[in-house]
PDB file of C-alpha atoms in Angstrom:
ATOM      1  CA  HIS Q 255      -3.544  13.147  10.495  1.00 73.00           C
ATOM      2  CA  GLY Q 256      -1.713  13.873   7.308  1.00 86.00           C
ATOM      3  CA  VAL Q 257      -5.082  13.427   5.574  1.00 95.00           C
ATOM      4  CA  GLU Q 258      -8.407  12.788   7.308  1.00 95.00           C
ATOM      5  CA  LEU Q 259     -11.529  11.706   5.419  1.00 97.00           C
ATOM      6  CA  ALA Q 260     -14.525  11.723   7.741  1.00 96.00           C
ATOM      7  CA  GLY Q 261     -18.197  12.577   8.050  1.00 93.00           C
ATOM      8  CA  GLY Q 262     -19.229  10.555   5.014  1.00 95.00           C
ATOM      9  CA  ALA Q 263     -16.508  12.023   2.778  1.00 98.00           C
ATOM     10  CA  ASN Q 264     -16.627  10.175  -0.532  1.00 98.00           C
ATOM     11  CA  ASP Q 265     -15.116   9.875  -3.999  1.00 98.00           C
ATOM     12  CA  ASN Q 266     -11.822  11.492  -3.019  1.00 98.00           C
ATOM     13  CA  LEU Q 267      -8.402  10.592  -4.458  1.00 98.00           C
ATOM     14  CA  VAL Q 268      -5.342  10.818  -2.183  1.00 98.00           C
ATOM     15  CA  VAL Q 269      -2.531  10.189  -4.654  1.00 98.00           C
ATOM     16  CA  ASP Q 270       1.275  10.614  -4.767  1.00 97.00           C
ATOM     17  CA  ASN Q 271       1.811  12.413  -1.471  1.00 96.00           C
ATOM     18  CA  LEU Q 272       4.402  12.292   1.298  1.00 95.00           C
ATOM     19  CA  LEU Q 273       2.253  11.651   4.389  1.00 93.00           C
ATOM     20  CA  SER Q 274       4.870  11.229   7.092  1.00 90.00           C
ATOM     21  CA  GLY Q 275       5.952  13.153  10.165  1.00 84.00           C
ATOM     22  CA  LYS Q 276       2.458  13.478  11.649  1.00 77.00           C
ATOM     23  CA  GLN Q 277       1.444  13.156  15.289  1.00 74.00           C
ATOM     24  CA  ASN Q 278      -1.500  10.811  14.768  1.00 81.00           C
ATOM     25  CA  HIS Q 279      -2.059   8.684  11.639  1.00 89.00           C
ATOM     26  CA  GLY Q 280      -0.722   9.317   8.186  1.00 92.00           C
ATOM     27  CA  VAL Q 281      -4.246   8.790   6.805  1.00 96.00           C
ATOM     28  CA  GLY Q 282      -7.512   8.540   8.750  1.00 95.00           C
ATOM     29  CA  ILE Q 283     -10.655   7.249   7.006  1.00 97.00           C
ATOM     30  CA  THR Q 284     -13.475   7.335   9.544  1.00 94.00           C
ATOM     31  CA  SER Q 285     -17.084   8.222  10.292  1.00 93.00           C
ATOM     32  CA  GLU Q 286     -18.686   6.460   7.310  1.00 95.00           C
ATOM     33  CA  ALA Q 287     -16.277   7.863   4.731  1.00 97.00           C
ATOM     34  CA  HIS Q 288     -16.680   5.762   1.583  1.00 98.00           C
ATOM     35  CA  ASP Q 289     -15.543   5.179  -1.992  1.00 98.00           C
ATOM     36  CA  ASN Q 290     -12.208   6.942  -1.474  1.00 98.00           C
ATOM     37  CA  THR Q 291      -8.881   5.861  -2.982  1.00 98.00           C
ATOM     38  CA  VAL Q 292      -5.456   6.248  -1.355  1.00 98.00           C
ATOM     39  CA  SER Q 293      -2.667   5.304  -3.780  1.00 98.00           C
ATOM     40  CA  GLY Q 294       0.955   5.957  -4.607  1.00 98.00           C
ATOM     41  CA  ASN Q 295       1.741   7.635  -1.283  1.00 97.00           C
ATOM     42  CA  LEU Q 296       4.651   7.370   1.142  1.00 97.00           C
ATOM     43  CA  ILE Q 297       3.105   6.874   4.582  1.00 96.00           C
ATOM     44  CA  GLY Q 298       5.792   6.748   7.264  1.00 94.00           C
ATOM     45  CA  PRO Q 299       9.056   7.020   5.281  1.00 95.00           C
ATOM     46  CA  ASP Q 300      11.003  10.040   4.139  1.00 95.00           C
ATOM     47  CA  ALA Q 301      10.774  11.306   0.556  1.00 96.00           C
ATOM     48  CA  THR Q 302      13.312   8.743  -0.659  1.00 96.00           C
ATOM     49  CA  GLY Q 303      11.278   5.862   0.789  1.00 96.00           C
ATOM     50  CA  THR Q 304      14.405   4.728   2.619  1.00 95.00           C
ATOM     51  CA  TYR Q 305      14.251   6.005   6.201  1.00 94.00           C
ATOM     52  CA  SER Q 306      11.530   6.237   8.814  1.00 93.00           C
ATOM     53  CA  LEU Q 307      10.621   9.657  10.092  1.00 87.00           C
ATOM     54  CA  GLY Q 308       9.735   7.982  13.403  1.00 71.00           C
ATOM     55  CA  THR Q 309       6.162   9.126  13.307  1.00 72.00           C
ATOM     56  CA  HIS Q 310       2.513   8.108  13.494  1.00 73.00           C
ATOM     57  CA  PRO Q 311       2.155   6.749  17.037  1.00 79.00           C
ATOM     58  CA  MET Q 312      -1.365   5.616  16.072  1.00 83.00           C
ATOM     59  CA  GLY Q 313      -0.190   3.809  12.926  1.00 89.00           C
ATOM     60  CA  GLY Q 314       0.050   4.492   9.216  1.00 95.00           C
ATOM     61  CA  ILE Q 315      -3.597   4.239   8.079  1.00 96.00           C
ATOM     62  CA  ASP Q 316      -6.701   4.052  10.278  1.00 95.00           C
ATOM     63  CA  ILE Q 317      -9.978   2.820   8.726  1.00 96.00           C
ATOM     64  CA  SER Q 318     -12.744   2.875  11.322  1.00 94.00           C
ATOM     65  CA  ASN Q 319     -16.204   3.949  12.462  1.00 92.00           C
ATOM     66  CA  GLY Q 320     -18.318   2.722   9.571  1.00 93.00           C
ATOM     67  CA  ALA Q 321     -15.875   3.535   6.756  1.00 96.00           C
ATOM     68  CA  HIS Q 322     -16.724   1.386   3.738  1.00 96.00           C
ATOM     69  CA  HIS Q 323     -15.838   0.680   0.098  1.00 98.00           C
ATOM     70  CA  ASN Q 324     -12.475   2.436   0.285  1.00 98.00           C
ATOM     71  CA  VAL Q 325      -9.380   1.318  -1.647  1.00 98.00           C
ATOM     72  CA  ILE Q 326      -5.867   1.473  -0.231  1.00 98.00           C
ATOM     73  CA  GLY Q 327      -3.403   1.037  -3.092  1.00 98.00           C
ATOM     74  CA  GLY Q 328      -4.161  -0.762  -6.341  1.00 98.00           C
ATOM     75  CA  LEU Q 329      -2.915  -3.606  -8.491  1.00 98.00           C
ATOM     76  CA  ASP Q 330      -1.517  -1.551 -11.374  1.00 97.00           C
ATOM     77  CA  THR Q 331       2.063  -0.247 -11.416  1.00 95.00           C
ATOM     78  CA  GLY Q 332       2.534   2.774  -9.162  1.00 96.00           C
ATOM     79  CA  GLU Q 333      -0.796   2.464  -7.371  1.00 98.00           C
ATOM     80  CA  GLY Q 334       0.511   0.797  -4.212  1.00 98.00           C
ATOM     81  CA  ASN Q 335       1.510   2.838  -1.184  1.00 98.00           C
ATOM     82  CA  VAL Q 336       4.652   2.432   0.892  1.00 98.00           C
ATOM     83  CA  ILE Q 337       3.318   2.047   4.443  1.00 97.00           C
ATOM     84  CA  SER Q 338       6.422   1.563   6.520  1.00 97.00           C
ATOM     85  CA  GLY Q 339       8.389   2.917   9.459  1.00 95.00           C
ATOM     86  CA  ASN Q 340       5.307   3.770  11.536  1.00 94.00           C
ATOM     87  CA  GLN Q 341       5.431   3.405  15.315  1.00 93.00           C
ATOM     88  CA  THR Q 342       2.572   0.890  15.509  1.00 94.00           C
ATOM     89  CA  ASP Q 343       0.501  -0.944  12.856  1.00 96.00           C
ATOM     90  CA  GLY Q 344       0.826  -0.255   9.150  1.00 96.00           C
ATOM     91  CA  ILE Q 345      -2.944  -0.388   8.498  1.00 97.00           C
ATOM     92  CA  ALA Q 346      -5.648  -0.856  11.129  1.00 96.00           C
ATOM     93  CA  LEU Q 347      -9.268  -1.621  10.192  1.00 95.00           C
ATOM     94  CA  PHE Q 348     -11.712  -1.772  13.115  1.00 91.00           C
ATOM     95  CA  LYS Q 349     -14.967  -0.425  14.457  1.00 82.00           C
ATOM     96  CA  SER Q 350     -15.175   1.670  17.592  1.00 74.00           C
ATOM     97  CA  THR Q 351     -18.863   2.552  17.123  1.00 67.00           C
ATOM     98  CA  ASN Q 352     -21.852   0.361  16.249  1.00 74.00           C
ATOM     99  CA  ASP Q 353     -21.064   0.587  12.535  1.00 81.00           C
ATOM    100  CA  ASP Q 354     -19.062  -2.186  10.888  1.00 86.00           C
ATOM    101  CA  VAL Q 355     -16.122  -1.314   8.661  1.00 94.00           C
ATOM    102  CA  THR Q 356     -17.039  -3.114   5.448  1.00 95.00           C
ATOM    103  CA  ASN Q 357     -15.979  -3.826   1.870  1.00 96.00           C
ATOM    104  CA  ASN Q 358     -12.634  -2.061   2.007  1.00 97.00           C
ATOM    105  CA  GLN Q 359      -9.710  -3.208  -0.154  1.00 98.00           C
ATOM    106  CA  VAL Q 360      -5.977  -3.219   0.603  1.00 98.00           C
ATOM    107  CA  LEU Q 361      -4.196  -3.872  -2.692  1.00 98.00           C
ATOM    108  CA  GLY Q 362      -0.619  -3.912  -3.933  1.00 98.00           C
ATOM    109  CA  ASN Q 363       1.083  -2.052  -1.082  1.00 98.00           C
ATOM    110  CA  LEU Q 364       4.560  -2.358   0.416  1.00 98.00           C
ATOM    111  CA  ILE Q 365       4.071  -2.731   4.164  1.00 98.00           C
ATOM    112  CA  GLY Q 366       7.239  -2.873   6.239  1.00 98.00           C
ATOM    113  CA  LEU Q 367       9.623  -2.339   3.324  1.00 98.00           C
ATOM    114  CA  GLY Q 368      11.289   0.614   1.670  1.00 98.00           C
ATOM    115  CA  LEU Q 369      10.376   2.024  -1.703  1.00 98.00           C
ATOM    116  CA  ASP Q 370      12.765  -0.419  -3.402  1.00 97.00           C
ATOM    117  CA  GLY Q 371      10.534  -3.288  -2.276  1.00 97.00           C
ATOM    118  CA  VAL Q 372      13.488  -5.087  -0.707  1.00 97.00           C
ATOM    119  CA  SER Q 373      15.004  -3.118   2.187  1.00 98.00           C
ATOM    120  CA  PRO Q 374      13.515  -3.557   5.679  1.00 98.00           C
ATOM    121  CA  LEU Q 375      11.611  -0.555   7.007  1.00 97.00           C
ATOM    122  CA  PRO Q 376       9.414  -2.180   9.650  1.00 97.00           C
ATOM    123  CA  ASN Q 377       6.275  -0.911  11.268  1.00 96.00           C
ATOM    124  CA  GLY Q 378       6.352  -1.192  15.041  1.00 95.00           C
ATOM    125  CA  GLY Q 379       3.250  -3.394  15.159  1.00 96.00           C
ATOM    126  CA  THR Q 380       1.341  -5.628  12.772  1.00 97.00           C
ATOM    127  CA  GLY Q 381       1.356  -5.042   9.028  1.00 97.00           C
ATOM    128  CA  ILE Q 382      -2.439  -5.205   8.571  1.00 97.00           C
ATOM    129  CA  PHE Q 383      -4.631  -5.269  11.683  1.00 94.00           C
ATOM    130  CA  ASN Q 384      -8.171  -6.321  10.599  1.00 90.00           C
ATOM    131  CA  VAL Q 385     -10.234  -6.693  13.775  1.00 83.00           C
ATOM    132  CA  TYR Q 386     -13.358  -5.810  15.773  1.00 79.00           C
ATOM    133  CA  GLY Q 387     -16.070  -5.509  13.164  1.00 78.00           C
ATOM    134  CA  ALA Q 388     -13.912  -5.091  10.062  1.00 91.00           C
ATOM    135  CA  VAL Q 389     -15.667  -7.436   7.629  1.00 92.00           C
ATOM    136  CA  ARG Q 390     -15.569  -8.264   3.918  1.00 94.00           C
ATOM    137  CA  THR Q 391     -12.070  -6.788   3.606  1.00 95.00           C
ATOM    138  CA  ARG Q 392     -10.067  -7.807   0.531  1.00 96.00           C
ATOM    139  CA  ILE Q 393      -6.299  -8.019   1.099  1.00 97.00           C
ATOM    140  CA  GLU Q 394      -4.572  -8.808  -2.188  1.00 97.00           C
ATOM    141  CA  GLY Q 395      -1.202  -8.415  -3.868  1.00 98.00           C
ATOM    142  CA  ASN Q 396       0.609  -6.774  -0.969  1.00 98.00           C
ATOM    143  CA  THR Q 397       4.183  -7.378   0.149  1.00 98.00           C
ATOM    144  CA  ILE Q 398       4.179  -7.503   3.947  1.00 98.00           C
ATOM    145  CA  ALA Q 399       7.535  -8.065   5.609  1.00 98.00           C
ATOM    146  CA  PHE Q 400       9.819  -7.146   8.529  1.00 98.00           C
ATOM    147  CA  ASN Q 401       7.015  -5.822  10.753  1.00 98.00           C
ATOM    148  CA  ASP Q 402       7.429  -6.132  14.523  1.00 97.00           C
ATOM    149  CA  GLY Q 403       4.114  -7.976  14.954  1.00 97.00           C
ATOM    150  CA  TYR Q 404       2.132 -10.267  12.665  1.00 97.00           C
ATOM    151  CA  GLY Q 405       2.055  -9.836   8.938  1.00 97.00           C
ATOM    152  CA  ILE Q 406      -1.763  -9.890   9.042  1.00 96.00           C
ATOM    153  CA  LEU Q 407      -3.957 -10.285  12.131  1.00 94.00           C
ATOM    154  CA  VAL Q 408      -7.654 -11.047  11.571  1.00 92.00           C
ATOM    155  CA  THR Q 409     -10.104 -11.559  14.437  1.00 86.00           C
ATOM    156  CA  ASN Q 410     -13.440 -11.298  12.648  1.00 77.00           C
ATOM    157  CA  CYS Q 411     -13.551 -13.495   9.566  1.00 75.00           C
ATOM    158  CA  GLU Q 412     -16.912 -12.586   8.074  1.00 82.00           C
ATOM    159  CA  GLY Q 413     -16.299 -12.531   4.336  1.00 88.00           C
ATOM    160  CA  ASN Q 414     -12.659 -11.405   4.417  1.00 91.00           C
ATOM    161  CA  THR Q 415     -10.401 -12.436   1.518  1.00 92.00           C
ATOM    162  CA  ILE Q 416      -6.611 -12.720   1.837  1.00 93.00           C
ATOM    163  CA  THR Q 417      -5.048 -13.712  -1.481  1.00 95.00           C
ATOM    164  CA  GLN Q 418      -1.851 -13.453  -3.541  1.00 96.00           C
ATOM    165  CA  ASN Q 419       0.180 -11.574  -0.940  1.00 96.00           C
ATOM    166  CA  SER Q 420       3.894 -12.025  -0.263  1.00 97.00           C
ATOM    167  CA  ILE Q 421       4.278 -12.282   3.522  1.00 97.00           C
ATOM    168  CA  TYR Q 422       7.639 -13.050   5.128  1.00 97.00           C
ATOM    169  CA  SER Q 423      10.168 -12.147   7.848  1.00 97.00           C
ATOM    170  CA  ASN Q 424       7.657 -10.610  10.253  1.00 97.00           C
ATOM    171  CA  THR Q 425       8.439 -11.022  13.953  1.00 97.00           C
ATOM    172  CA  LEU Q 426       5.282 -13.076  14.575  1.00 96.00           C
ATOM    173  CA  ALA Q 427       3.255 -15.324  12.263  1.00 94.00           C
ATOM    174  CA  GLY Q 428       2.610 -14.244   8.694  1.00 94.00           C
ATOM    175  CA  ILE Q 429      -1.167 -14.638   9.101  1.00 93.00           C
ATOM    176  CA  GLU Q 430      -2.838 -14.982  12.490  1.00 91.00           C
ATOM    177  CA  SER Q 431      -6.587 -15.618  12.727  1.00 85.00           C
ATOM    178  CA  GLU Q 432      -8.521 -15.482  15.985  1.00 80.00           C
ATOM    179  CA  GLY Q 433     -12.116 -15.289  17.162  1.00 70.00           C
ATOM    180  CA  ASN Q 434     -14.612 -16.906  14.775  1.00 64.00           C
ATOM    181  CA  CYS Q 435     -11.972 -17.534  12.112  1.00 67.00           C
ATOM    182  CA  VAL Q 436     -10.887 -20.756  10.499  1.00 64.00           C
ATOM    183  CA  PRO Q 437      -7.244 -21.230  11.564  1.00 64.00           C
ATOM    184  CA  ALA Q 438      -4.708 -19.757   9.171  1.00 63.00           C
ATOM    185  CA  PRO Q 439      -2.930 -22.303   6.979  1.00 64.00           C
ATOM    186  CA  GLU Q 440       0.314 -23.689   8.358  1.00 67.00           C
ATOM    187  CA  ILE Q 441       3.170 -24.694   6.082  1.00 66.00           C
ATOM    188  CA  THR Q 442       4.549 -27.980   7.344  1.00 66.00           C
ATOM    189  CA  ASP Q 443       6.628 -29.125   4.381  1.00 68.00           C
ATOM    190  CA  VAL Q 444       8.351 -27.535   1.412  1.00 68.00           C
ATOM    191  CA  ALA Q 445       9.451 -29.342  -1.737  1.00 70.00           C
ATOM    192  CA  ILE Q 446      11.840 -27.640  -4.144  1.00 76.00           C
ATOM    193  CA  GLY Q 447      11.445 -28.800  -7.722  1.00 68.00           C
ATOM    194  CA  PRO Q 448      14.194 -29.694 -10.160  1.00 68.00           C
TER     195      PRO Q 448
END
């Protein structure tokens, strides 16, 4: 990992770093790590936020194994991360132990775009992969585009909130919900006002 927070690590700030060129994830938050904030980082791109360094075969950010109450990004200017150009998913939240991954927030990030917020810099998988025991996740204010999978994939819908995101031009559906989820909304008609 570029940065790994594990073993109950808490109250850490990972801010304004270049976390690219690693052999695993850019950031790993695991093993009941909690109340950590990851903001303002480049995770996948080069220092200009323009090109992929072709790294992170396990994805940009991994949140797993009981990690809870962590914040990825933020809604104020400069707090969002650029999570782009990774080989697989941008962010993956899941449990691989008996402990749910709960009450994490993904806020205000660019996922699949360059630092300019416009240019394509896709992740090789889904933008946000929220599955297998990841519950009560808040996904808000992100721009999620050009990824090679879904924009957001959710398979466990216990208390998750997806709101005020801009999701477009992903290879598969913008939001895909499976398992016990209510089906994602489908746009069937668009009216353009005067």
